[in-house]
CSV table of C-alpha atoms in Angstrom, one decimal:
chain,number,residue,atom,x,y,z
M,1,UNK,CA,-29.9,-163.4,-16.9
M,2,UNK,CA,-27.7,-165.2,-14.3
M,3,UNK,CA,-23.6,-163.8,-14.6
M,4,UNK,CA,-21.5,-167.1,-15.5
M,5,UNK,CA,-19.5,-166.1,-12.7
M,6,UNK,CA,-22.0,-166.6,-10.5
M,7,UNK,CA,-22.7,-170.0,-10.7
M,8,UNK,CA,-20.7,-172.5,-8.6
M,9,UNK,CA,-20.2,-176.2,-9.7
M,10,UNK,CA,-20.9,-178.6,-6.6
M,11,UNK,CA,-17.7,-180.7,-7.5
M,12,UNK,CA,-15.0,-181.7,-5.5
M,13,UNK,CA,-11.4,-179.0,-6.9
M,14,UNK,CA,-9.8,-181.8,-8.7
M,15,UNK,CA,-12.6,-182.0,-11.7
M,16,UNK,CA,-13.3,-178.7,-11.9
M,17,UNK,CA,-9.5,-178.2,-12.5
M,18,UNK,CA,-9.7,-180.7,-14.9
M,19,UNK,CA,-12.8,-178.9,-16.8
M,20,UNK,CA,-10.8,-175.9,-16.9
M,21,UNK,CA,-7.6,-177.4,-18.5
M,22,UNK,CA,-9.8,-179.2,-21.1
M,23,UNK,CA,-10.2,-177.3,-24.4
M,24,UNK,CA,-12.9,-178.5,-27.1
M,25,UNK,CA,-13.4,-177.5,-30.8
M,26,UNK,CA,-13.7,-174.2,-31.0
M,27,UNK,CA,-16.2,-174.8,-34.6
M,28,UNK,CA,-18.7,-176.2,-31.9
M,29,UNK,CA,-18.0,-174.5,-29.0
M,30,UNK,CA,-16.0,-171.1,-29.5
M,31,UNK,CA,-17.2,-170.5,-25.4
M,32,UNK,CA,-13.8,-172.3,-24.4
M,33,UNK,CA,-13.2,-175.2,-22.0
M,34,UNK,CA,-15.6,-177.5,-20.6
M,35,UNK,CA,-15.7,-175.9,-17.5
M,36,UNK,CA,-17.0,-173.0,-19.2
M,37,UNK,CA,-19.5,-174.8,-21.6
M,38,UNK,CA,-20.9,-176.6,-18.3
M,39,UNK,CA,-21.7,-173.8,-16.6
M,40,UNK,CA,-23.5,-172.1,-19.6
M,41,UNK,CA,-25.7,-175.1,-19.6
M,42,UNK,CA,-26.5,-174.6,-15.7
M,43,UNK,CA,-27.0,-171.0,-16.7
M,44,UNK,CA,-29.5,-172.1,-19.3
M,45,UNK,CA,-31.7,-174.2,-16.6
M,46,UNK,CA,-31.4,-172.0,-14.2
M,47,UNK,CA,-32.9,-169.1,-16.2
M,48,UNK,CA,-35.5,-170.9,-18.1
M,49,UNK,CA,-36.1,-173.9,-16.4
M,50,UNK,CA,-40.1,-172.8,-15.3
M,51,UNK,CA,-41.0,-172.1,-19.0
M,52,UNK,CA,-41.1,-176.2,-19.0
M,53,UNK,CA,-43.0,-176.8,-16.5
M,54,UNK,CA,-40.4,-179.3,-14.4
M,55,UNK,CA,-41.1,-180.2,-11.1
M,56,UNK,CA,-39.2,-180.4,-8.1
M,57,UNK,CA,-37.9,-183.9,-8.7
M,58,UNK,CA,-37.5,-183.7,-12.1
M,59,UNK,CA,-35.6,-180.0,-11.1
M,60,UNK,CA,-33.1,-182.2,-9.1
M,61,UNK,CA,-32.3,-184.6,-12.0
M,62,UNK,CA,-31.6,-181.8,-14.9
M,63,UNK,CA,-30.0,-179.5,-12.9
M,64,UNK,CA,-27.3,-182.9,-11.6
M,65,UNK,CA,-27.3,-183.4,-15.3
M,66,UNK,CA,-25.8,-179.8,-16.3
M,67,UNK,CA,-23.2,-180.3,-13.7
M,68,UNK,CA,-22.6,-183.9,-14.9
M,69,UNK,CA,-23.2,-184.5,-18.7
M,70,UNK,CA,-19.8,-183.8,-19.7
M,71,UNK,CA,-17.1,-185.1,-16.7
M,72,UNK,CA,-15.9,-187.0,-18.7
M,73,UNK,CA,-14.6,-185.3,-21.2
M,74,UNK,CA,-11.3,-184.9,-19.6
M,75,UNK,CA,-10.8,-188.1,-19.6
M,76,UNK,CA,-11.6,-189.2,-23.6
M,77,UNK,CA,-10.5,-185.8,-25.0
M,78,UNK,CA,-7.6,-185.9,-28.0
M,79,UNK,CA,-6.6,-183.6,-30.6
M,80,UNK,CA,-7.6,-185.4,-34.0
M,81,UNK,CA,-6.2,-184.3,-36.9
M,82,UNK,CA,-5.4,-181.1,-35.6
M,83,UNK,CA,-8.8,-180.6,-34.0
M,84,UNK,CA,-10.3,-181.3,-30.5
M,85,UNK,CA,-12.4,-184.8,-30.3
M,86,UNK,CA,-13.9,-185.8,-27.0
M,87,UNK,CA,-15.9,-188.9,-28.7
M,88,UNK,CA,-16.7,-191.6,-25.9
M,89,UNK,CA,-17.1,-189.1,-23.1
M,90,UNK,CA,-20.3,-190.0,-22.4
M,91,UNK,CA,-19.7,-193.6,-21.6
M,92,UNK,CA,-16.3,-192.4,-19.5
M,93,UNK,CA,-18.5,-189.9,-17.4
M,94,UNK,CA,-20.8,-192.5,-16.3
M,95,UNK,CA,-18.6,-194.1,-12.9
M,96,UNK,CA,-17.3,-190.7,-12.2
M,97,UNK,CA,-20.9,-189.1,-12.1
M,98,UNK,CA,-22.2,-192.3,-10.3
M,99,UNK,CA,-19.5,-191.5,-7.7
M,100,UNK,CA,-20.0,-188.0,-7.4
M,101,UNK,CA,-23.6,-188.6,-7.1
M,102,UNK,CA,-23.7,-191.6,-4.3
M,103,UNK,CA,-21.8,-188.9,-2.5
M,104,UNK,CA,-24.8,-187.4,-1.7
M,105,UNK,CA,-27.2,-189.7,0.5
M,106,UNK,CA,-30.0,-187.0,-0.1
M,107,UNK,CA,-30.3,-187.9,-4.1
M,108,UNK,CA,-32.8,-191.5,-4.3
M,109,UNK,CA,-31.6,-194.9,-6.0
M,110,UNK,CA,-34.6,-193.2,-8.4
M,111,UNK,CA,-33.6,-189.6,-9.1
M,112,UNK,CA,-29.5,-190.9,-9.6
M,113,UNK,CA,-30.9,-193.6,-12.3
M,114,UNK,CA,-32.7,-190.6,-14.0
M,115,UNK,CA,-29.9,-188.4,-13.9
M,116,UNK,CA,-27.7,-191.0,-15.1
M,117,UNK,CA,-30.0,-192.0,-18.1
M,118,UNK,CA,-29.5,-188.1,-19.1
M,119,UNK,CA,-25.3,-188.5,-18.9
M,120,UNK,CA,-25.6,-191.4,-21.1
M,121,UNK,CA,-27.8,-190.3,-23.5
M,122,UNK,CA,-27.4,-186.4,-23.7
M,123,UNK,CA,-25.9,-186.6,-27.4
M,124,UNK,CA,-27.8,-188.7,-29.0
M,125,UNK,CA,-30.6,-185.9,-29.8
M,126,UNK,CA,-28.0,-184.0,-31.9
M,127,UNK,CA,-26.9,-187.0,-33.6
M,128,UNK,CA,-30.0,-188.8,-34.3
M,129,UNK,CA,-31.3,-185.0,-35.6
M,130,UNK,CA,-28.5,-184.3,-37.7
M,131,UNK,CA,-29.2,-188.1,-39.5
M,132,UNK,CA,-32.8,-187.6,-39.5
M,133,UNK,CA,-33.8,-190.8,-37.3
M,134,UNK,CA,-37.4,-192.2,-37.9
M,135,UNK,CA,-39.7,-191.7,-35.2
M,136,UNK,CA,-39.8,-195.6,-34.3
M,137,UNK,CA,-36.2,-195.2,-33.3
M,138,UNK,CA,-37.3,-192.5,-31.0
M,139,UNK,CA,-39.8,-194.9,-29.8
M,140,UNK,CA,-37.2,-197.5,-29.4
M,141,UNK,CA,-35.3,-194.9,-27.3
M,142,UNK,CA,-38.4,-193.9,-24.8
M,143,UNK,CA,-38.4,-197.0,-23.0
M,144,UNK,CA,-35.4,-196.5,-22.1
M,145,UNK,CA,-35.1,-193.4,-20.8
M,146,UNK,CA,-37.8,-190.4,-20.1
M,147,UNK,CA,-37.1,-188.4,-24.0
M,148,UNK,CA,-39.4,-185.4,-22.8
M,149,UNK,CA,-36.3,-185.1,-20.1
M,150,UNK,CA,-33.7,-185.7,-22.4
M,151,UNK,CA,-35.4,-183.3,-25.2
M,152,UNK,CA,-35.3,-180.1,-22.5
M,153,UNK,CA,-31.8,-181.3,-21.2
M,154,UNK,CA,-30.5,-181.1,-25.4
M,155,UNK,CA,-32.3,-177.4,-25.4
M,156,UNK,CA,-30.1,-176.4,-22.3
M,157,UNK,CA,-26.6,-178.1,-23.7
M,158,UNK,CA,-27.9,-176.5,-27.1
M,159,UNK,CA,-28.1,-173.3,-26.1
M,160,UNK,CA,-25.0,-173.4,-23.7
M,161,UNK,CA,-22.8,-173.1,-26.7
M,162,UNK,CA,-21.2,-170.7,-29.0
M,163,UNK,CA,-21.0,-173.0,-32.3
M,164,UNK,CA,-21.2,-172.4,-36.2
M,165,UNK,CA,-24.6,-174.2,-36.7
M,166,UNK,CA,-26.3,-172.7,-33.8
M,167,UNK,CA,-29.8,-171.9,-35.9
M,168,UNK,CA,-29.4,-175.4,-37.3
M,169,UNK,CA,-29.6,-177.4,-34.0
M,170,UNK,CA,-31.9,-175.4,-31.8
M,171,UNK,CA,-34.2,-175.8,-34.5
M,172,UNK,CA,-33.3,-179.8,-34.0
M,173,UNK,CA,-34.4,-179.1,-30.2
M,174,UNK,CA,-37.3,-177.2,-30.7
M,175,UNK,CA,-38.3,-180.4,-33.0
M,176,UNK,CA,-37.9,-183.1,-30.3
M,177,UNK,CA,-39.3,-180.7,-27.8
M,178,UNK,CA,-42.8,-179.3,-30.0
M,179,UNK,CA,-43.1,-182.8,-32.6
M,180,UNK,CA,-41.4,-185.8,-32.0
M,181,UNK,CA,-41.9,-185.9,-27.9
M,182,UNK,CA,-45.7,-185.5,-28.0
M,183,UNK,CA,-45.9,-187.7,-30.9
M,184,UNK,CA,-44.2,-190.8,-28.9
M,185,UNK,CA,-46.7,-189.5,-26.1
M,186,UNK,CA,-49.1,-189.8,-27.7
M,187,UNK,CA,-48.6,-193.5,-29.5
M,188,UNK,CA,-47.1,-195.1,-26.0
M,189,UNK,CA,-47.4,-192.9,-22.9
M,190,UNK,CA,-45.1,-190.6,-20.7
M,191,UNK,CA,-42.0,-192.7,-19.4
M,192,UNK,CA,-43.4,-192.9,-16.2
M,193,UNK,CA,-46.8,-194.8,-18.0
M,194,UNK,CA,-44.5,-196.9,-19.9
M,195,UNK,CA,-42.6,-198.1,-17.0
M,196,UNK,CA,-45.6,-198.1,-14.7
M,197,UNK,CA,-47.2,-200.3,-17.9
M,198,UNK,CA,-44.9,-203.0,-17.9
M,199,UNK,CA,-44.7,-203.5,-14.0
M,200,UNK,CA,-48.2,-204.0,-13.9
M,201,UNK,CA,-48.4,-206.0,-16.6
M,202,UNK,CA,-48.4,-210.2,-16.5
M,203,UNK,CA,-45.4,-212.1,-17.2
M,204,UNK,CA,-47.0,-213.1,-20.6
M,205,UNK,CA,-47.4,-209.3,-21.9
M,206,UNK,CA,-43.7,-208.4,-20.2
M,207,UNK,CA,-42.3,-211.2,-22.1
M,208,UNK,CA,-44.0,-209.9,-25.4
M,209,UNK,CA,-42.9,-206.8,-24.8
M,210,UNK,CA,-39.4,-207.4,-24.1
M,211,UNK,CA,-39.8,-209.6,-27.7
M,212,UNK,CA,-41.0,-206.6,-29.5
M,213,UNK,CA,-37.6,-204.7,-28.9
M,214,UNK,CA,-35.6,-207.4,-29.4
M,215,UNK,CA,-37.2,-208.5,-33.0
M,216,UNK,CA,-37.0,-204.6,-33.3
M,217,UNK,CA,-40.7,-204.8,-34.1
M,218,UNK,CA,-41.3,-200.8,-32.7
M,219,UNK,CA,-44.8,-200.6,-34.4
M,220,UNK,CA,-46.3,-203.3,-32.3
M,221,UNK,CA,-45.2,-201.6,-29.3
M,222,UNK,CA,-48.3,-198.9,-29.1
M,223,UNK,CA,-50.6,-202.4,-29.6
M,224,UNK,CA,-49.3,-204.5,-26.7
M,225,UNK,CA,-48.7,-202.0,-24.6
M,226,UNK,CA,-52.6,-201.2,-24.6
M,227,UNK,CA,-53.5,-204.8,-24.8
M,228,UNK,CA,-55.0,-206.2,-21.7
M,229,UNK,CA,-52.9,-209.7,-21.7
M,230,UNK,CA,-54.0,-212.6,-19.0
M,231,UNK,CA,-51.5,-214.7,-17.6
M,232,UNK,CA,-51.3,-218.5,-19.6
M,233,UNK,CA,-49.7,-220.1,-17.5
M,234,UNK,CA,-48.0,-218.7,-14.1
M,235,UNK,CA,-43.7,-219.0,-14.0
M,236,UNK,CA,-42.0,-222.0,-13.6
M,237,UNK,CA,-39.9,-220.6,-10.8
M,238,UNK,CA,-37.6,-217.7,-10.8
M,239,UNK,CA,-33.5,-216.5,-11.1
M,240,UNK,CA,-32.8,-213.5,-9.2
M,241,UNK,CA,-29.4,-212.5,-10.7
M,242,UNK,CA,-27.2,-210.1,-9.2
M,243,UNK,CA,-25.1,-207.3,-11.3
M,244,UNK,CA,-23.0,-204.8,-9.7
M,245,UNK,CA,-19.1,-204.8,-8.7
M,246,UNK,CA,-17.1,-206.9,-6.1
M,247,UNK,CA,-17.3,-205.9,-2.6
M,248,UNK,CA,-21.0,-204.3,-2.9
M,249,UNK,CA,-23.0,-206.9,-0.9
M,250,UNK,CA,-24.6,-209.1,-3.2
M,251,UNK,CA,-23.7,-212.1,-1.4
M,252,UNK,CA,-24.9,-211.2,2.0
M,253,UNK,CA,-28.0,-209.4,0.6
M,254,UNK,CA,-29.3,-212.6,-1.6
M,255,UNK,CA,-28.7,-214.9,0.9
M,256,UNK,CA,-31.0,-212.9,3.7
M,257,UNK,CA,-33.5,-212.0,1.3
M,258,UNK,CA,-33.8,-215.0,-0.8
M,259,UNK,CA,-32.9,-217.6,1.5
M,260,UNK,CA,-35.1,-220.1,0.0
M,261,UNK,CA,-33.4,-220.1,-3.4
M,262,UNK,CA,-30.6,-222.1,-4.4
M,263,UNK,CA,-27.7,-219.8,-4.4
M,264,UNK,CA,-25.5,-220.4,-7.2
M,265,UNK,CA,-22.0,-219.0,-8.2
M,266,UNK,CA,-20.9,-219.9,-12.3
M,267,UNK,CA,-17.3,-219.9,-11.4
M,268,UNK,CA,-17.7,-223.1,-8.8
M,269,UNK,CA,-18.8,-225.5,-11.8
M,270,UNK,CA,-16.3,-224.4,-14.2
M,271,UNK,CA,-18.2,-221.6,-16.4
M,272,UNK,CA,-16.5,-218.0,-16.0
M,273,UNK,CA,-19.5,-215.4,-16.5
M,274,UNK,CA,-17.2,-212.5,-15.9
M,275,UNK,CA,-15.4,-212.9,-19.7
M,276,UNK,CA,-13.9,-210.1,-22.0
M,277,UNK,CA,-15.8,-208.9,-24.6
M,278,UNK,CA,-13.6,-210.6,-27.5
M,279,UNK,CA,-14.3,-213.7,-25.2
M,280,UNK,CA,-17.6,-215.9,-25.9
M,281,UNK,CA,-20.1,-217.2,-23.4
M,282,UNK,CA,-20.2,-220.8,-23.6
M,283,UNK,CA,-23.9,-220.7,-24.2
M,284,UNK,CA,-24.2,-224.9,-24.2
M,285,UNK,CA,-21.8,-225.6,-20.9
M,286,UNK,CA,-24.2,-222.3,-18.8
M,287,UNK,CA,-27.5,-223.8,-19.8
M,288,UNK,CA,-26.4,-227.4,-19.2
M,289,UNK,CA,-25.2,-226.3,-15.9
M,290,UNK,CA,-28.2,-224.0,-15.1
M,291,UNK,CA,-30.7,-227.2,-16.3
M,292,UNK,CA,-29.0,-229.1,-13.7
M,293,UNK,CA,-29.6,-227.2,-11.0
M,294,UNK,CA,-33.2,-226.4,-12.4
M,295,UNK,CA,-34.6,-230.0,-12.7
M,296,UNK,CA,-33.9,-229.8,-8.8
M,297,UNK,CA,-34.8,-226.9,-7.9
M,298,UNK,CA,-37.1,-224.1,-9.4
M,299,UNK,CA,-35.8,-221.1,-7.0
M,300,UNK,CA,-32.4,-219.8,-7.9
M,301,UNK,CA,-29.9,-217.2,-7.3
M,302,UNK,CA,-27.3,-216.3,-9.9
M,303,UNK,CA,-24.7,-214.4,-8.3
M,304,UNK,CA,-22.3,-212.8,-10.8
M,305,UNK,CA,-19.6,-210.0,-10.4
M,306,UNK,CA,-20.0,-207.2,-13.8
M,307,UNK,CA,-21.6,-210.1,-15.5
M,308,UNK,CA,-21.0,-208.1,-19.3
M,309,UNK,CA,-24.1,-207.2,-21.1
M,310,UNK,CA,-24.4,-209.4,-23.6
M,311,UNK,CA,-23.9,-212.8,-21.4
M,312,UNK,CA,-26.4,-211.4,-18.9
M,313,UNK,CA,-28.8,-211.1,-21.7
M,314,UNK,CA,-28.3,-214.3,-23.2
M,315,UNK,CA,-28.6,-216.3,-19.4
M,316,UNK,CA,-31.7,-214.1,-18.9
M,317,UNK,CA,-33.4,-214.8,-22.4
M,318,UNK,CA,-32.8,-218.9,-21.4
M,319,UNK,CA,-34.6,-218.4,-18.3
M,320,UNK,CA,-37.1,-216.4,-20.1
M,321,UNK,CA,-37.2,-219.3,-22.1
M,322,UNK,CA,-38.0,-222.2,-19.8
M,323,UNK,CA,-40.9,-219.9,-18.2
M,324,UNK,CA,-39.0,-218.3,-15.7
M,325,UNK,CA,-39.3,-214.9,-14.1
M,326,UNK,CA,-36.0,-212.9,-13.9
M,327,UNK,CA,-35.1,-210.4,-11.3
M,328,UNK,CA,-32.6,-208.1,-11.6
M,329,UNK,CA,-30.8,-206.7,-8.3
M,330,UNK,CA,-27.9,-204.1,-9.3
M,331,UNK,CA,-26.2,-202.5,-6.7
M,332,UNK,CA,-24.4,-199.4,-6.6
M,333,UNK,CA,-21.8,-199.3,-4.4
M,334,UNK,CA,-19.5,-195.7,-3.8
M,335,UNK,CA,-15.8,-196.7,-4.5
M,336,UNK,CA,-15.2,-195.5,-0.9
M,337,UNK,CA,-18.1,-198.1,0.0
M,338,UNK,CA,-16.0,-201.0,-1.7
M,339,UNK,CA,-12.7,-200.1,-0.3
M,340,UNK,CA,-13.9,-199.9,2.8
M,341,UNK,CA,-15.2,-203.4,2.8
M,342,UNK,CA,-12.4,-204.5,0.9
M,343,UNK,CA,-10.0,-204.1,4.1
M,344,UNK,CA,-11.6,-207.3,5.8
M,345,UNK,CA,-12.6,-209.6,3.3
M,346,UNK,CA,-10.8,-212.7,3.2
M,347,UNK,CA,-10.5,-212.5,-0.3
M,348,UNK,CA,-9.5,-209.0,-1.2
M,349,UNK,CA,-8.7,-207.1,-4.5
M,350,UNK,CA,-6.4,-205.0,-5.3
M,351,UNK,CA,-7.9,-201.3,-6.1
M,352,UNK,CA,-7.2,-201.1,-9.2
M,353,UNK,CA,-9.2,-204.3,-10.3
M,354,UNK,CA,-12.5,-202.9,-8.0
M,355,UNK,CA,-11.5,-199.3,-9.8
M,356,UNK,CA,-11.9,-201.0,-13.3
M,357,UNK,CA,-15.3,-203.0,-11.9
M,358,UNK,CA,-16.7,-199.8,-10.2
M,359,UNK,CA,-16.1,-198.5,-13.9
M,360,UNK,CA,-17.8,-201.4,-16.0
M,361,UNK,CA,-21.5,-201.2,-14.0
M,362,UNK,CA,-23.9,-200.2,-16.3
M,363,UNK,CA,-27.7,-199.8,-16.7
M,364,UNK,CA,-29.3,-202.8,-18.2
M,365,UNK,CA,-32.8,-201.8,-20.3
M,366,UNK,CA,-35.6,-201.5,-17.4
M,367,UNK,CA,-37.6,-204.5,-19.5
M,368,UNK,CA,-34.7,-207.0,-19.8
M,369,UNK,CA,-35.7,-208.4,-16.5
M,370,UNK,CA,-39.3,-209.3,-15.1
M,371,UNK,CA,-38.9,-207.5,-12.3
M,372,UNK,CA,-35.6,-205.0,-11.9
M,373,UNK,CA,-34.6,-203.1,-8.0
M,374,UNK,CA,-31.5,-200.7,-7.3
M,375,UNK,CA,-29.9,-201.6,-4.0
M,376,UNK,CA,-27.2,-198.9,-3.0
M,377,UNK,CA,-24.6,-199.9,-0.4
């Protein structure tokens, strides 16, 4: 086996330093710091990744995800009645891993969202396990994210630890790797099929689909998703809506490549899309302004800075609705990238308000659009 010692993390000084100075509970992980706990997990994959049969690509994305699954612990981590909590630290590596990662031009738009979807995801394995979750959650789970990836990534975090219930929770990987993975195989596909399923598919079946998660209706999934669905009735016209942070192109890239549509900003007819969380979307005053603009014409573009989650999915659903098809562009701009073209923009931001932007982008679920494309600046 590799020496510890003689693995290298490709970071930049500053996080390893803070990966160092970062201690965790020593009940769960007695190897020390989370600079040490990281590289026992790239120790894991690099000694027994073959055994899985990975190929290159999917190489690439778990061993980005040793490095990466806990940055951001350093960030979230707080002694909690007198013991070491790092709870949220999946969510607060997510910017700092999408930075690091757009730092390297030779990882895809493809392989960064895979490797991301394992950063956001990498403990829920150990806590659905430990609750016993049905296998229709797991189901739920697989179209978001490839769970054969995520079930050999839990094996290498697993065994990268020194902890008290060691037995215990390999036997929870070994359960998700042997039973539950080829189960959900089995029902619905690979992630790749899934994915490959629903781009193929009509906007009728896409739309029944996306219904199916929303109703929370998992046992219909394996039926539709084999179903061979005709299209009723073709869209009514589409909404391309834009998500990503200020100063990442969306403007410029909409307007070459959609010129025909009607480009629309919220903000200019008095509806703010960009609200707090504790702050509601005006669901009437967006669809009375959207069905204006509708009845006139039936090509638009939506152009919305961090639209949150929720709104976004409540402005999709309406379109949705009225027999529309929805594309999603998100762009992922480097911080570097939006500072850059912050310095000549006539209407610039100050860096911490594109910081706190950068930090809000987030993945939306591959079905909640018709059609969905990553554009990196």
């Amino acid at each position: 086996m590799l020496s510890v010692s003689d693995i290298v993390l490709p970071l930049p000084q500053l996080y390893i330093d803070e990966l160092k100075a970062t201690p965790q509970n020593p009940m769960f992980h007695a190897e020390g710091n989370v600079y040490n706990h990281t590289v026992m997990v790239l120790e894991q994959f690099l000694t027994h990744a073959d055994k899985f049969g990975l190929d290159e690509a999917e190489k690439e994305v778990m061993y980005w995800a040793c490095v990466l699954h806990d940055i951001g612990k350093p960030e979230v981590t707080r002694k909690v009645n007198g013991r070491w909590s790092s709870r949220g630290h999946e969510r607060a590596g997510l910017h700092i891993a999408r930075n690091i990662l757009l730092q390297h031009p030779e990882i895809s738009a493809h392989q960064r969202k895979r490797i991301m979807d394992l950063v956001k995801w990498h403990q829920i394995p150990l806590r659905w396990g430990l609750k016993g979750e049905g296998l229709s959650t797991y189901q739920w789970l697989a179209t978001w994210t490839d769970i054969r990836l995520l079930a050999i990534f839990f094996y290498f975090d697993i065994h990268g630890r020194i902890c008290v219930d060691k037995e215990k929770v390999c036997g929870l990987a070994n359960d998700l790797i042997h039973n539950i993975v080829p189960k959900i195989e089995s029902s619905i596909g690979t992630f790749e099929e899934i994915q490959q399923g629903y781009n193929n598919s009509c906007y009728s079946k896409k739309d029944a689909l996306w219904n199916t998660l929303c109703n929370k209706e998992y046992r219909l999934l394996e039926k539709i998703l084999k179903i061979d669905m005709k299209e009723v009735q073709p869209p009514n016209g589409e909404c391309v809506i834009t998500i990503g942070p200020p100063k990442a192109g969306k403007t410029a890239y909409v307007q070459q490549h959609f010129p025909e549509h009607k480009y629309l900003k919220m903000e200019d007819f008095g509806v703010n899309l960009d609200q707090t969380p504790e702050e509601p979307l005006d669901v009437v005053t967006v669809k009375y302004a959207l069905s204006f603009h509708m009845n006139r014409q039936n090509k638009l573009v939506l152009d919305g800075t961090n639209l949150l989650a929720t709104n976004r999915e409540k402005i999709a659903t309406f379109f949705r609705e009225s027999g529309y098809a929805v594309r999603y562009c998100i762009f992922e701009p480097s911080l570097d990238a939006m500072f850059q073209a912050n310095l000549t923009s006539p209407n610039p931001h100050t860096e911490a308000q594109l910081k706190e932007a950068f930090e809000l982008l987030d993945f939306p679920h591959p079905w909640e659009a018709h059609h969905l494309e990553i554009i990196a600046a």
